Amino acid sequence: FADEDDEDTEDMLIPESPRYLTHNTTYDLTPLMKADCITQGKSVVVRSKLWPAGDSMDLDKSQLEAVKSALTSEIAVVQGPPGTGKTYIGLKIAEVLLLNHEVWNTSKGPILVLCYTNHALDQFLEGIMNFHDKHIVRVGSRSKNEALAKYSLTNLRSTMRKERLVPRDIHGNINDIRFQMHSIQEEILHSSVKMEAAAKHVLSERELEEILSDDVQDLLVGGFAEISQGDFMLQGKQKKPKSIMAEWLGVGSSVKVIEMMGNMEVDQNRINEEEAANDEDIDVDEDAQHEEDKRVTEADQDLMDFLKSNEKRKQAIKEEMDIAFDMNEDQHDVADGQNAGNQGNQNNHGWQVSRKEKRRRMNLARKELMKHSLMSSAERQQKESLLWYQSSSDRWRLYRTWVRDYVMLCQDSVKRMQEEYNRHSRRLAEVRDQESLHILKTAKVVGMTTTGAAKLHTMLQNLKPSIMIVEEAAEVLEAHIVAGLTALYLLSHYETLFLQTCGEDCVPCTEPCLRACPHNQCSALCSQPCTGKLCSQPCKLLLPCGHPCIGLCGEQCPTKCRFCHSEEVTQVFFGPEDEPDARFVELADCHHVVHAESMDSWVEQAGAGGQVGLAECPMCKTAVRTTGRYNNAVNHHLIAVERVKTKLRGEEGTQMREELEVETRALVTAEIQTVDENEKPLYSDKEKEKLIQLVKTLLSPEKSSQHTQDEEH
């Protein structure tokens, strides 16, 4: 924090007090007081200089200044190296704000807690639970903290549904949309079953009536009536009229049709088909399954899950279809014939259908259904006029052409239905967001990661948080957190993160590298990439317990011992932990003890591929920032961050910067036009001007600074 009479202060935008703080507003500051001075903090005019004496407060001088700045400024930055108590101060600020929520919560907006990692978010919310254990919502599903489970948005939403506390309009909309989506799923399921049946079975002329012209249907019926002398109206197994399509293709039960096809010199085809009867059947099944899997991968996953989980319904739909020759039933009949010896089934005139004949039909159908040859439009038109005078090969080619058109109709239907399904799915997501927003609005504290905030940007706009606290702020691009918020508290490891100078270069540390290994000394500065290699020599020091250190030379000695903590240290995670000469490193950020060589590789892989991001502890996903052994990787990360900032400042192309500026200006424009319940502007003209000036400073600090100087002159 700069002193008031600092020379650079005149070039900086000094945040004013939040609009909810008047000159007479009092706060209960008892969370900041020592135990024997509680009464002095009961009612303090926070914008005055009449705060309790420093020695009566449970804070040192710098901590007190940080708290004062945070409680009385629209924007405040709490800075300091690791271990100086930034999170502690952040929790103290949160405790005071929650204790005095009636002052700032006039708009019913909660405190929004943003963290770069899930681990940091869980830690901060758990700290809040120590003094405020209700009205907390944790957004996101990657929390591993069991104490926060009951505060997760998912569990709160489930509880609200079970207790029927969902608002009636939201509940009604959800049920209506789900009903429509279920109806669409049913239609898609019908089409899916039809396409599957078309690939595996022979469809009847009634099933294909949308494809077959009236002339073709008349020729099928008339031709068969003439040949079979009218036996085509006999009932099939499911009390449906017998299919003429099966008879026409040579897989029916009419002897006269078979004789006719024999007279048309198809005997050779029959011989080939009987020889193919000895072929293995597995290839057919595998190819059919391959086609089915192919369809599954191309379809929407949610719909496919529905299709796969409704086998009974699929079977019922198939039974409703008009199938001329069911391959499954025919296989069962062949098996029944085998069990009964050489006796076959009788056809409609009492003729015995031998097992051999049944097998011929089955293999003919399977073989032809596997083929892909079709007819052109001209050939199809010609062949359709002479249906009963075609060879077996041409009949099957014509049938496959009809089936191709049938499947295309089904595919068109699925495409239309899936578009409709996706439209309803988007509507359902919007209503679900309303349900989530209803829960969030009942909270006083809402916590989420910066990634979650980016995904739920629209919901946050509607939530309108009154206050935002950002932990690990130096890891977050400033543009992500600039959007019309009343107060903003940033807790940062790095002293150079000022929102007033958004996007400026971070000042690199000029201290010598802290690595003190005699084997591979580093001559670079702390902020520069290390010149020495990571040491692999074992540490020769003894631990307080008297046993040898399990760490490496030049590194902080791990607090765990191979003998005193044998089970914990040798627990296999990477693999070599239980080897007698294994060496370990303790990560300063989370205090997990991990195998050193494996962790070295882990950190190296995290920076591969040009990705901008810190390596994480493989056990708890905490970012590795302050472990001295990996200072080199951290420096490379910071250099990459600076490159990103350079791009955002427009020094490496202006497109991204311009897009961010346009989006930010649009958000602020929408914010300043907000009205209250009485349709009155939420912001005064003066407040609008301040907000606009603040955004200008954030987006173009150099221009803003020059403008300020010009005005002064």
XYZ file of C-alpha atoms in Angstrom:
713
model
C 0.000 0.000 0.000
C 1.342 3.395 -0.957
C 1.499 6.249 1.570
C -0.792 9.232 0.994
C 2.062 11.623 0.198
C 3.807 9.210 -2.162
C 4.837 10.883 -5.443
C 3.142 8.229 -7.608
C -0.231 8.531 -5.864
C -1.420 11.371 -8.107
C -1.205 9.125 -11.160
C -3.292 6.364 -9.585
C -7.059 6.014 -9.441
C -7.871 5.929 -5.717
C -10.978 3.802 -5.063
C -13.748 5.547 -3.172
C -15.915 4.027 -0.464
C -18.701 1.614 -1.449
C -22.016 3.375 -1.986
C -23.625 1.423 0.842
C -21.231 3.083 3.345
C -22.241 6.520 4.582
C -20.198 8.739 6.875
C -22.305 7.497 9.791
C -22.383 3.754 9.007
C -21.269 1.639 11.945
C -19.850 -1.882 11.904
C -19.554 -4.486 14.605
C -15.800 -5.198 14.548
C -15.711 -7.692 17.433
C -14.128 -10.446 15.224
C -11.058 -8.193 15.012
C -10.777 -7.443 18.738
C -8.747 -9.105 21.454
C -10.765 -11.162 23.905
C -10.567 -8.566 26.706
C -11.463 -5.633 24.419
C -14.586 -6.980 22.678
C -16.848 -4.130 23.791
C -14.659 -1.517 22.080
C -15.501 -2.994 18.677
C -19.283 -3.262 19.098
C -20.164 -0.117 17.134
C -17.467 1.588 15.080
C -18.011 4.304 12.456
C -15.880 2.635 9.817
C -15.335 5.686 7.574
C -14.001 7.738 10.469
C -10.558 7.714 12.053
C -12.068 6.724 15.390
C -11.241 3.033 15.155
C -10.290 1.175 18.344
C -6.652 1.502 19.372
C -4.271 -0.854 17.612
C -3.236 -2.613 20.804
C -6.870 -3.586 21.464
C -7.168 -5.407 18.150
C -5.963 -8.902 17.307
C -4.052 -7.620 14.245
C -0.641 -6.147 13.623
C -0.230 -2.764 11.928
C -0.050 -4.003 8.323
C -2.966 -6.392 8.832
C -5.075 -3.600 10.307
C -4.327 -1.349 7.327
C -5.335 -4.172 4.975
C -8.643 -4.700 6.796
C -9.414 -0.956 6.858
C -8.737 -0.682 3.142
C -10.909 -3.695 2.335
C -13.876 -2.592 4.457
C -13.906 1.025 3.278
C -12.899 0.844 -0.421
C -14.725 -0.244 -3.542
C -11.594 -2.083 -4.604
C -8.807 -3.335 -2.355
C -5.735 -5.494 -2.885
C -4.212 -7.499 -0.038
C -0.664 -8.402 -1.035
C 2.196 -10.296 0.481
C 4.569 -13.256 0.164
C 3.402 -16.755 1.079
C 2.818 -17.309 4.765
C 2.108 -13.679 5.695
C -1.549 -14.284 6.516
C -3.442 -13.110 3.422
C -6.011 -15.892 3.692
C -6.347 -15.194 7.429
C -7.050 -11.524 6.695
C -9.478 -12.491 3.924
C -11.433 -14.638 6.375
C -11.447 -11.856 8.963
C -12.830 -9.455 6.345
C -15.487 -12.005 5.387
C -16.417 -12.529 9.050
C -16.910 -8.795 9.632
C -18.947 -8.433 6.439
C -21.216 -11.361 7.285
C -21.703 -10.044 10.822
C -22.821 -6.724 9.312
C -24.644 -8.078 6.266
C -27.661 -5.792 6.822
C -25.423 -2.871 5.776
C -24.255 -4.125 2.369
C -26.883 -6.749 1.536
C -29.627 -4.282 0.603
C -29.693 -5.609 -2.977
C -29.865 -9.215 -1.687
C -26.653 -10.070 -3.546
C -24.305 -12.506 -1.765
C -20.557 -12.471 -1.237
C -18.957 -14.256 -4.181
C -15.739 -16.125 -3.349
C -13.572 -16.897 -6.394
C -10.464 -19.099 -6.258
C -8.092 -20.337 -8.918
C -8.145 -23.948 -7.664
C -10.716 -26.219 -6.044
C -8.348 -26.885 -3.156
C -8.019 -23.181 -2.309
C -11.781 -22.700 -2.621
C -12.488 -25.577 -0.220
C -9.996 -24.210 2.292
C -11.474 -20.694 2.196
C -15.084 -21.887 2.497
C -14.132 -24.230 5.327
C -12.615 -21.222 7.075
C -15.898 -19.334 6.673
C -17.776 -22.309 8.131
C -15.942 -21.802 11.410
C -17.896 -18.593 12.049
C -20.822 -18.832 9.617
C -22.171 -22.320 8.990
C -25.342 -21.563 7.013
C -26.442 -19.852 3.794
C -23.314 -21.116 1.971
C -23.397 -22.579 -1.561
C -20.381 -24.276 -3.117
C -20.714 -24.397 -6.934
C -18.880 -27.197 -8.739
C -18.530 -30.946 -8.351
C -14.773 -31.332 -7.808
C -14.730 -30.661 -4.088
C -13.121 -33.421 -2.009
C -14.024 -31.850 1.315
C -16.726 -33.911 3.027
C -17.558 -31.040 5.383
C -18.681 -28.967 2.377
C -20.807 -31.711 0.824
C -24.068 -30.450 2.302
C -23.354 -26.986 0.849
C -22.753 -28.159 -2.719
C -25.178 -26.765 -5.280
C -25.907 -30.270 -6.546
C -26.926 -31.574 -3.118
C -28.906 -28.451 -2.269
C -30.774 -28.754 -5.562
C -31.539 -32.420 -4.854
C -32.766 -31.583 -1.345
C -34.968 -28.805 -2.659
C -36.605 -31.188 -5.124
C -37.171 -33.886 -2.506
C -38.775 -31.381 -0.138
C -40.780 -29.889 -3.019
C -39.417 -26.405 -2.472
C -38.822 -25.701 -6.154
C -40.902 -22.670 -7.256
C -44.090 -23.788 -8.979
C -43.355 -22.102 -12.301
C -39.858 -23.612 -12.520
C -41.155 -27.055 -11.494
C -43.937 -26.864 -14.093
C -41.569 -25.816 -16.870
C -39.133 -28.623 -16.043
C -41.887 -31.264 -16.112
C -43.316 -29.911 -19.374
C -39.939 -29.861 -21.124
C -39.005 -33.323 -19.843
C -42.335 -34.715 -21.091
C -41.706 -33.281 -24.554
C -38.140 -34.587 -24.552
C -39.379 -38.042 -23.556
C -41.881 -37.996 -26.429
C -39.096 -37.093 -28.852
C -36.918 -39.862 -27.414
C -39.719 -42.318 -28.102
C -39.971 -41.177 -31.727
C -36.215 -41.426 -32.180
C -36.296 -44.864 -30.566
C -38.940 -45.965 -33.084
C -36.823 -44.780 -35.998
C -33.698 -46.368 -34.516
C -35.436 -49.744 -34.139
C -36.713 -49.506 -37.708
C -33.216 -48.830 -39.074
C -31.802 -51.702 -37.044
C -34.540 -54.048 -38.214
C -33.993 -53.018 -41.846
C -30.359 -54.100 -41.556
C -31.061 -57.457 -39.900
C -34.449 -58.623 -41.182
C -36.606 -58.603 -44.309
C -39.337 -55.956 -44.145
C -42.798 -56.507 -45.574
C -44.429 -54.473 -48.316
C -46.714 -52.917 -45.686
C -43.701 -51.665 -43.708
C -42.263 -50.210 -46.929
C -45.519 -48.685 -48.177
C -44.114 -45.111 -47.929
C -41.398 -46.164 -50.379
C -43.349 -48.381 -52.761
C -45.571 -46.742 -55.352
C -49.185 -47.873 -55.745
C -48.301 -49.593 -59.019
C -45.528 -51.614 -57.364
C -47.819 -52.685 -54.531
C -50.526 -53.711 -57.006
C -48.013 -55.726 -59.028
C -46.769 -57.498 -55.897
C -50.256 -58.467 -54.779
C -51.618 -59.281 -58.210
C -48.607 -61.285 -59.315
C -48.543 -63.383 -56.182
C -52.306 -63.983 -56.319
C -51.945 -65.322 -59.821
C -49.007 -67.570 -58.970
C -50.152 -68.871 -55.594
C -53.851 -69.043 -56.408
C -54.880 -66.676 -53.588
C -53.175 -68.168 -50.500
C -51.562 -64.812 -49.633
C -54.285 -63.811 -47.141
C -53.495 -66.666 -44.777
C -52.465 -65.550 -41.296
C -48.866 -65.511 -40.124
C -47.552 -66.242 -36.603
C -48.677 -62.884 -35.210
C -52.088 -63.078 -36.904
C -50.985 -60.599 -39.561
C -51.561 -61.097 -43.287
C -48.754 -63.085 -44.795
C -46.037 -60.932 -46.390
C -45.736 -61.112 -50.159
C -42.251 -59.567 -49.948
C -40.777 -62.715 -48.367
C -42.382 -64.857 -51.080
C -41.133 -62.551 -53.825
C -37.571 -62.719 -52.463
C -37.607 -66.502 -52.260
C -37.587 -66.829 -48.482
C -41.303 -67.459 -48.037
C -43.242 -70.711 -47.766
C -44.886 -70.818 -51.209
C -43.630 -73.832 -53.164
C -45.027 -72.453 -56.386
C -42.907 -69.314 -56.171
C -39.812 -71.394 -55.520
C -40.667 -73.538 -58.536
C -41.175 -70.429 -60.641
C -37.811 -69.051 -59.604
C -36.302 -72.437 -60.411
C -37.758 -72.276 -63.889
C -36.032 -68.903 -64.278
C -32.646 -70.636 -63.969
C -31.772 -69.634 -60.446
C -30.686 -73.158 -59.552
C -27.055 -72.125 -59.597
C -27.770 -69.381 -57.127
C -29.450 -71.919 -54.864
C -26.442 -74.225 -55.030
C -24.092 -71.364 -54.144
C -26.325 -70.324 -51.294
C -26.471 -73.869 -49.910
C -22.687 -74.072 -50.059
C -22.499 -70.779 -48.197
C -24.672 -72.297 -45.471
C -21.543 -73.905 -44.023
C -19.796 -70.522 -43.655
C -19.202 -69.271 -40.145
C -21.962 -66.982 -38.905
C -19.796 -64.860 -36.614
C -18.657 -62.534 -39.408
C -22.249 -61.565 -40.120
C -22.905 -60.776 -36.482
C -19.669 -58.810 -36.136
C -20.398 -56.699 -39.222
C -23.926 -56.007 -38.066
C -22.603 -54.991 -34.648
C -20.016 -52.793 -36.342
C -22.737 -50.937 -38.227
C -24.729 -50.517 -35.027
C -21.688 -49.178 -33.148
C -21.022 -46.800 -35.996
C -24.501 -45.334 -35.656
C -24.074 -45.037 -31.911
C -20.870 -43.020 -32.177
C -22.467 -40.609 -34.621
C -25.536 -39.906 -32.495
C -26.065 -37.738 -29.487
C -24.666 -39.520 -26.420
C -27.607 -38.763 -24.166
C -30.027 -40.181 -26.696
C -27.854 -43.214 -27.209
C -27.827 -43.880 -23.488
C -31.611 -43.798 -23.604
C -31.693 -46.159 -26.577
C -29.298 -48.647 -25.001
C -31.140 -48.723 -21.693
C -34.536 -49.596 -23.192
C -34.075 -53.065 -24.611
C -37.580 -54.203 -23.617
C -39.137 -51.167 -25.262
C -37.080 -51.766 -28.400
C -38.301 -55.353 -28.543
C -41.903 -54.182 -28.171
C -41.492 -51.700 -31.037
C -39.940 -54.394 -33.220
C -42.893 -56.681 -32.559
C -45.223 -53.915 -33.727
C -43.367 -53.698 -37.031
C -44.435 -55.675 -40.089
C -41.431 -57.933 -40.691
C -41.639 -60.380 -43.570
C -38.771 -62.642 -42.549
C -37.483 -62.458 -38.968
C -33.955 -63.819 -38.819
C -34.194 -64.486 -35.090
C -37.404 -66.483 -35.388
C -35.985 -68.438 -38.304
C -32.902 -69.367 -36.274
C -35.169 -70.624 -33.500
C -37.164 -72.680 -35.999
C -33.950 -74.277 -37.310
C -32.933 -75.114 -33.758
C -36.369 -76.613 -33.116
C -35.991 -78.674 -36.264
C -32.640 -79.969 -35.051
C -34.151 -80.948 -31.724
C -36.976 -82.760 -33.498
C -34.699 -84.715 -35.800
C -35.320 -84.425 -39.511
C -38.973 -83.496 -39.185
C -39.817 -80.054 -40.484
C -42.733 -77.650 -40.171
C -45.724 -77.705 -42.428
C -46.459 -74.875 -44.813
C -49.928 -73.507 -45.407
C -50.912 -76.391 -47.667
C -49.591 -79.105 -45.392
C -46.262 -79.493 -47.129
C -43.319 -80.280 -44.902
C -40.675 -77.459 -44.777
C -37.459 -79.305 -44.157
C -34.703 -78.095 -41.876
C -32.453 -77.895 -44.898
C -34.932 -75.656 -46.709
C -35.250 -73.401 -43.673
C -31.498 -73.100 -43.432
C -31.339 -72.248 -47.122
C -33.785 -69.404 -46.635
C -31.958 -68.082 -43.583
C -28.546 -68.061 -45.267
C -29.947 -66.572 -48.462
C -31.466 -63.708 -46.494
C -28.365 -63.164 -44.378
C -26.077 -63.179 -47.371
C -28.221 -60.761 -49.379
C -28.776 -58.386 -46.463
C -25.001 -58.104 -46.131
C -24.570 -56.925 -49.708
C -24.443 -53.246 -50.716
C -25.184 -53.323 -54.464
C -28.175 -51.147 -55.423
C -30.028 -50.058 -58.554
C -29.904 -46.729 -60.313
C -33.127 -44.766 -60.676
C -33.486 -45.744 -64.336
C -32.853 -49.436 -63.697
C -35.176 -49.367 -60.692
C -38.002 -47.930 -62.779
C -37.492 -50.597 -65.411
C -37.304 -53.510 -62.963
C -40.343 -52.352 -60.945
C -42.530 -52.829 -64.025
C -41.465 -56.485 -64.305
C -41.392 -57.512 -60.636
C -42.176 -61.203 -61.073
C -39.830 -61.701 -64.028
C -36.562 -60.838 -62.277
C -33.755 -63.121 -61.190
C -33.144 -63.653 -57.478
C -30.105 -61.374 -57.623
C -32.063 -58.512 -59.223
C -34.950 -58.920 -56.795
C -32.609 -58.529 -53.846
C -30.855 -55.528 -55.407
C -34.226 -53.871 -55.939
C -35.254 -54.707 -52.361
C -32.030 -53.184 -50.991
C -32.742 -50.027 -53.015
C -36.172 -49.776 -51.399
C -34.650 -50.344 -47.966
C -32.035 -47.648 -48.657
C -34.834 -45.122 -49.207
C -36.679 -46.429 -46.144
C -33.603 -45.929 -43.960
C -33.048 -42.450 -45.378
C -36.585 -41.508 -44.339
C -35.822 -42.789 -40.841
C -32.552 -40.850 -40.742
C -34.288 -37.646 -41.818
C -36.826 -38.189 -39.063
C -34.075 -38.761 -36.488
C -32.266 -35.613 -37.637
C -35.405 -33.497 -37.294
C -36.238 -35.024 -33.933
C -32.705 -34.586 -32.635
C -32.735 -30.905 -33.561
C -36.002 -30.582 -31.690
C -34.557 -32.543 -28.782
C -31.510 -30.274 -28.626
C -33.761 -27.214 -28.638
C -35.702 -28.575 -25.678
C -32.435 -29.567 -24.014
C -31.230 -25.971 -24.205
C -34.531 -24.801 -22.761
C -34.175 -27.306 -19.930
C -30.652 -26.043 -19.191
C -31.995 -22.494 -18.986
C -34.741 -23.534 -16.576
C -32.217 -25.530 -14.527
C -30.132 -22.362 -14.343
C -33.188 -20.567 -12.982
C -33.499 -23.322 -10.384
C -29.822 -22.904 -9.450
C -30.174 -19.123 -9.391
C -33.096 -19.474 -6.981
C -30.814 -21.410 -4.610
C -27.888 -18.996 -5.014
C -30.100 -16.017 -4.210
C -30.925 -17.536 -0.815
C -27.205 -17.693 0.063
C -25.031 -15.120 1.764
C -21.821 -16.766 0.498
C -21.377 -18.347 -2.942
C -18.059 -20.020 -3.785
C -16.744 -21.192 -7.153
C -13.533 -21.463 -9.137
C -12.633 -18.941 -11.818
C -13.291 -21.643 -14.413
C -16.776 -22.137 -13.001
C -17.367 -18.379 -13.022
C -16.441 -18.223 -16.707
C -18.921 -21.001 -17.526
C -21.687 -19.446 -15.404
C -21.096 -15.893 -16.548
C -24.752 -15.222 -17.416
C -25.966 -16.655 -14.111
C -23.550 -14.407 -12.212
C -24.919 -11.396 -14.060
C -28.396 -12.300 -12.843
C -27.145 -13.106 -9.337
C -25.524 -9.653 -8.985
C -23.135 -10.366 -6.088
C -22.720 -7.432 -3.736
C -19.108 -8.262 -2.883
C -16.456 -10.465 -4.475
C -13.401 -11.928 -2.767
C -10.739 -13.394 -5.054
C -8.149 -15.753 -3.597
C -4.987 -16.475 -5.646
C -5.746 -13.330 -7.645
C -2.353 -13.204 -9.365
C -3.236 -16.411 -11.219
C -6.407 -14.900 -12.656
C -6.512 -12.715 -15.759
C -7.881 -9.384 -14.560
C -10.359 -9.140 -17.444
C -12.229 -12.137 -16.010
C -13.185 -10.274 -12.861
C -14.043 -6.831 -14.243
C -17.818 -6.581 -14.570
C -19.806 -4.023 -12.602
C -19.331 -5.304 -9.046
C -19.760 -3.053 -6.052
C -16.703 -4.179 -4.073
C -13.775 -6.394 -4.912
C -11.152 -7.861 -2.569
C -8.070 -9.416 -4.110
C -5.721 -11.646 -2.129
C -2.510 -11.981 -4.121
C 0.936 -13.496 -3.668
C 2.499 -10.857 -5.894
C 2.815 -7.175 -5.049
C 2.385 -6.028 -8.653
C -1.253 -6.984 -9.212
C -3.058 -3.640 -9.193
C -6.431 -3.457 -10.824
C -5.753 0.250 -11.419
C -2.970 -0.749 -13.830
C -4.533 -3.843 -15.357
C -2.204 -5.805 -17.619
C 1.050 -4.090 -16.656
C 4.289 -6.055 -16.453
C 5.025 -7.743 -13.138
C 8.236 -6.473 -11.529
C 10.648 -9.462 -11.452
C 12.360 -10.395 -8.210
C 16.063 -9.424 -8.166
C 17.073 -11.572 -5.199
C 19.558 -14.458 -5.753
C 18.166 -17.939 -6.354
C 17.402 -19.662 -3.046
C 18.724 -23.053 -4.110
C 21.792 -23.850 -1.995
C 23.005 -27.160 -3.386
C 26.871 -27.437 -3.524
C 26.684 -29.934 -6.402
C 24.678 -27.853 -8.896
C 24.721 -24.198 -7.890
C 22.488 -21.685 -9.683
C 23.895 -18.263 -10.607
C 20.597 -16.756 -11.814
C 18.264 -14.379 -10.011
C 15.146 -15.630 -8.243
C 12.870 -14.568 -11.145
C 15.069 -16.079 -13.868
C 15.230 -19.660 -15.146
C 17.741 -21.670 -13.114
C 21.168 -22.289 -14.609
C 21.886 -25.415 -12.556
C 20.315 -28.859 -12.805
C 18.157 -30.437 -10.124
C 20.375 -32.246 -7.652
C 19.833 -35.983 -7.234
C 22.284 -36.497 -4.357
C 20.776 -37.687 -1.066
C 20.590 -35.298 1.870
C 23.115 -36.224 4.594
C 21.351 -34.473 7.472
C 19.567 -36.205 10.331
C 15.942 -35.575 11.212
C 14.899 -34.519 14.755
C 13.987 -38.175 15.397
C 17.638 -39.150 14.780
C 16.991 -41.028 11.526
C 18.504 -40.055 8.145
C 16.659 -37.522 6.015
C 14.796 -39.026 3.047
C 15.159 -35.840 0.978
C 17.698 -34.493 -1.466
C 20.708 -32.256 -1.098
C 19.906 -28.553 -1.061
C 16.179 -29.040 -0.545
C 14.033 -28.527 2.530
C 14.144 -31.735 4.585
C 10.792 -33.602 4.492
C 9.050 -33.841 7.866
C 8.372 -37.548 7.332
C 10.793 -40.336 8.246
C 11.284 -43.652 6.470
C 11.257 -45.425 9.850
C 8.861 -43.364 11.970
C 6.333 -42.962 9.152
C 7.125 -46.106 7.179
C 3.588 -46.946 6.059
C 2.839 -43.396 4.916
C 6.165 -42.800 3.153
C 6.345 -46.134 1.325
C 2.734 -46.119 0.180
C 2.973 -46.681 -3.572
C 1.627 -43.839 -5.746
C 4.100 -43.428 -8.600
C 5.705 -46.847 -8.124
C 9.241 -46.573 -6.674
C 8.183 -45.284 -3.213
C 8.918 -48.585 -1.465
C 12.443 -48.932 -2.863
C 15.111 -48.715 -0.116
C 17.062 -45.867 -1.788
C 13.996 -43.822 -2.796
C 14.309 -40.063 -2.256
C 11.425 -37.700 -1.543
C 10.488 -34.024 -1.713
C 7.901 -32.296 0.485
C 5.714 -29.875 -1.448
C 5.596 -26.613 0.509
C 2.132 -25.719 -0.825
C 0.277 -28.764 0.510
C 2.950 -30.644 2.548
C 2.481 -33.914 0.695
C 5.670 -36.007 0.589
C 6.147 -37.432 -2.912
C 8.789 -39.452 -4.722
C 11.325 -36.866 -5.949
C 12.347 -38.314 -9.321
C 8.735 -39.055 -10.246
C 7.658 -35.586 -9.182
C 10.433 -34.052 -11.286
C 9.012 -35.794 -14.347
C 5.474 -34.822 -13.344
C 6.391 -31.113 -13.193
C 8.284 -31.320 -16.469
C 5.277 -32.873 -18.229
C 2.972 -30.176 -16.847
C 4.867 -27.533 -18.809
C 5.073 -29.561 -22.011
C 3.164 -28.590 -25.125
C 3.250 -24.855 -24.440
C 0.462 -24.986 -21.862
C 0.212 -22.012 -19.495
C -0.356 -23.366 -16.011
C 1.408 -24.414 -12.851
C 2.087 -28.046 -12.078
C -0.217 -29.534 -9.460
C 0.338 -31.939 -6.600
C -0.566 -35.359 -8.019
C -2.364 -36.241 -4.775
C -4.499 -33.175 -4.019
C -4.203 -31.001 -7.161
C -2.798 -28.025 -5.233
C -0.738 -25.754 -7.489
C 3.032 -26.076 -6.928
C 4.156 -22.491 -6.361
C 6.518 -22.206 -3.417
C 8.480 -25.468 -3.438
C 12.072 -24.317 -4.030
C 13.027 -27.350 -6.110
C 10.510 -26.329 -8.780
C 11.183 -22.596 -8.799
C 12.422 -22.930 -12.385
C 9.052 -24.292 -13.538
C 7.224 -21.524 -11.666
C 9.389 -18.897 -13.371
C 8.646 -20.346 -16.796
C 4.942 -20.172 -15.912
C 5.216 -16.520 -14.899
C 7.070 -15.717 -18.114
C 4.247 -17.364 -20.060
C 1.693 -15.325 -18.103
C 3.584 -12.148 -18.990
C 3.435 -13.153 -22.661
C -0.337 -13.503 -22.342
C -0.544 -10.077 -20.751
C 1.557 -8.694 -23.583
C -0.965 -10.032 -26.058
C -3.829 -8.593 -24.034
C -2.153 -5.183 -24.070
C -2.140 -5.374 -27.859
C 1.610 -5.616 -28.252
C 1.325 -8.937 -30.134
C -1.806 -8.372 -32.136
C -4.824 -6.311 -31.158
C -7.698 -8.637 -32.030
C -7.907 -10.437 -28.671
C -7.532 -7.194 -26.744
C -10.242 -5.527 -28.801
C -12.612 -8.455 -28.272
C -12.092 -8.298 -24.503
C -12.615 -4.539 -24.495
C -15.846 -4.816 -26.483
C -17.194 -7.528 -24.181
C -16.236 -5.628 -21.020
C -17.741 -2.364 -22.255
C -20.968 -4.189 -23.181
C -21.201 -5.717 -19.710
C -20.658 -2.374 -17.999
C -23.171 -0.652 -20.279
C -25.789 -3.242 -19.354
C -24.914 -2.881 -15.660
C -25.288 0.901 -15.468
C -28.684 0.653 -17.149
C -30.002 -1.636 -14.383
C -33.185 -0.485 -12.628
C -34.614 -1.469 -9.261
C -38.018 -2.985 -8.435
C -39.646 0.430 -8.886
C -38.134 0.845 -12.357
C -35.814 3.571 -11.064
C -32.123 3.643 -12.121
C -29.976 1.670 -9.698
C -26.992 3.996 -10.266
C -26.899 7.786 -10.041
C -25.301 9.822 -12.827
C -22.250 10.376 -10.650
C -21.924 6.659 -9.920
C -22.278 5.841 -13.614
C -19.518 8.296 -14.453
C -17.259 6.780 -11.785
C -17.874 3.271 -13.083
C -17.201 4.300 -16.678
C -13.983 6.057 -15.629
C -12.901 2.983 -13.669
C -13.406 0.729 -16.682
C -11.519 3.140 -18.913
C -8.634 3.031 -16.460
C -8.677 -0.748 -16.352
C -8.733 -1.118 -20.130
C -6.374 1.742 -21.049
C -4.302 2.706 -17.998
C -1.795 4.747 -19.987
C -4.489 6.909 -21.636
C -6.327 7.330 -18.354
C -3.158 8.425 -16.569
C -2.361 10.939 -19.334
C -5.951 12.241 -19.216
C -5.650 12.804 -15.453
C -2.395 14.705 -15.881
C -3.866 16.850 -18.669
C -6.820 17.775 -16.453
C -4.474 18.753 -13.630
C -2.481 20.968 -15.972
